[in-house]
C-alpha positions as a Python dict, from the first residue, in 0.01 Angstrom:
ca = {
    (1, 'X'): (0, 0, 0),
    (2, 'X'): (202, 310, 64),
    (3, 'X'): (560, 329, -55),
    (4, 'X'): (774, 494, 212),
    (5, 'X'): (1132, 577, 131),
    (6, 'X'): (1408, 736, 333),
    (7, 'X'): (1647, 996, 202),
    (8, 'X'): (1987, 875, 316),
    (9, 'X'): (2273, 1080, 450),
    (10, 'X'): (2622, 1044, 311),
    (11, 'X'): (2761, 694, 381),
    (12, 'X'): (2431, 589, 542),
    (13, 'X'): (2296, 237, 492),
    (14, 'X'): (1956, 99, 595),
    (15, 'X'): (2015, -214, 802),
    (16, 'X'): (1652, -288, 891),
    (17, 'X'): (1320, -150, 774),
    (18, 'X'): (973, -268, 869),
    (19, 'X'): (615, -149, 914),
    (20, 'X'): (537, 13, 1249),
    (21, 'X'): (298, 244, 1429),
    (22, 'X'): (424, 547, 1623),
    (23, 'X'): (195, 649, 1906),
    (24, 'X'): (113, 1021, 1920),
    (25, 'X'): (-150, 1070, 2188),
    (26, 'X'): (-420, 814, 2118),
    (27, 'X'): (-340, 775, 1748),
    (28, 'X'): (-118, 493, 1631),
    (29, 'X'): (33, 661, 1326),
    (30, 'X'): (107, 401, 1059),
    (31, 'X'): (435, 406, 877),
    (32, 'X'): (776, 247, 869),
    (33, 'X'): (1084, 239, 1090),
    (34, 'X'): (1431, 253, 944),
    (35, 'X'): (1734, 148, 1143),
    (36, 'X'): (2044, 269, 968),
    (37, 'X'): (2410, 266, 1055),
    (38, 'X'): (2365, 631, 1167),
    (39, 'X'): (2016, 681, 1317),
    (40, 'X'): (1665, 554, 1394),
    (41, 'X'): (1388, 699, 1176),
    (42, 'X'): (1010, 663, 1170),
    (43, 'X'): (828, 791, 860),
    (44, 'X'): (451, 789, 847),
    (45, 'X'): (250, 723, 535),
    (46, 'X'): (34, 1000, 392),
    (47, 'X'): (-300, 855, 506),
    (48, 'X'): (-250, 962, 870),
    (49, 'X'): (-402, 1263, 1042),
    (50, 'X'): (-68, 1322, 1214),
    (51, 'X'): (168, 1246, 924),
    (52, 'X'): (526, 1308, 1034),
    (53, 'X'): (885, 1193, 1043),
    (54, 'X'): (1081, 1128, 1362),
    (55, 'X'): (1460, 1102, 1361),
    (56, 'X'): (1649, 990, 1673),
    (57, 'X'): (2026, 979, 1684),
    (58, 'X'): (2155, 673, 1871),
    (59, 'X'): (2349, 898, 2109),
    (60, 'X'): (2012, 1046, 2225),
    (61, 'X'): (1874, 709, 2341),
    (62, 'X'): (1908, 618, 2708),
    (63, 'X'): (1717, 289, 2700),
    (64, 'X'): (1513, 60, 2474),
    (65, 'X'): (1240, -140, 2641),
    (66, 'X'): (929, -346, 2568),
    (67, 'X'): (567, -293, 2663),
    (68, 'X'): (235, -446, 2557),
    (69, 'X'): (6, -243, 2335),
    (70, 'X'): (-359, -256, 2442),
    (71, 'X'): (-212, -400, 2767),
    (72, 'X'): (-195, -752, 2617),
    (73, 'X'): (-36, -744, 2269),
    (74, 'X'): (340, -812, 2293),
    (75, 'X'): (450, -581, 2014),
    (76, 'X'): (536, -254, 2191),
    (77, 'X'): (883, -101, 2172),
    (78, 'X'): (970, 216, 2365),
    (79, 'X'): (1269, 443, 2316),
    (80, 'X'): (1347, 634, 2635),
    (81, 'X'): (1554, 935, 2539),
    (82, 'X'): (1818, 1107, 2749),
    (83, 'X'): (1596, 1418, 2765),
    (84, 'X'): (1325, 1209, 2938),
    (85, 'X'): (1091, 1184, 2639),
    (86, 'X'): (940, 843, 2556),
    (87, 'X'): (868, 739, 2199),
    (88, 'X'): (635, 439, 2169),
    (89, 'X'): (598, 209, 1871),
    (90, 'X'): (412, -107, 1777),
    (91, 'X'): (633, -333, 1570),
    (92, 'X'): (654, -708, 1511),
    (93, 'X'): (977, -897, 1583),
    (94, 'X'): (1060, -632, 1839),
    (95, 'X'): (1347, -834, 1989),
    (96, 'X'): (1544, -801, 1666),
    (97, 'X'): (1472, -427, 1650),
    (98, 'X'): (1574, -374, 2014),
    (99, 'X'): (1896, -574, 1976),
    (100, 'X'): (2000, -382, 1666),
    (101, 'X'): (1934, -40, 1827),
    (102, 'X'): (2116, -136, 2147),
    (103, 'X'): (2427, -237, 1953),
    (104, 'X'): (2438, 115, 1808),
    (105, 'X'): (2379, 319, 2124),
    (106, 'X'): (2673, 527, 2244),
}
């Protein structure tokens, strides 16, 4: 397994962390989401072609919604940003993730 850690900002605390895939084009990039008291972060593990880190401030999120990956698997979570961009993830226990993000949105 890949160990993925997050460098925290001052006074930042990780409230939830779990494995997830971030969809970039057709690739589901494997990694981990971190929901902190300050931001939402996805960090990929090194074995991906599109290894990356995505940070979204809660004030940038307009809406959090669900969708089904592969049209039938109920594990999709989508962040719709205020700039119109959509960030899609596959994550288990998505209700808990959505609820936690929504409580932090400004």
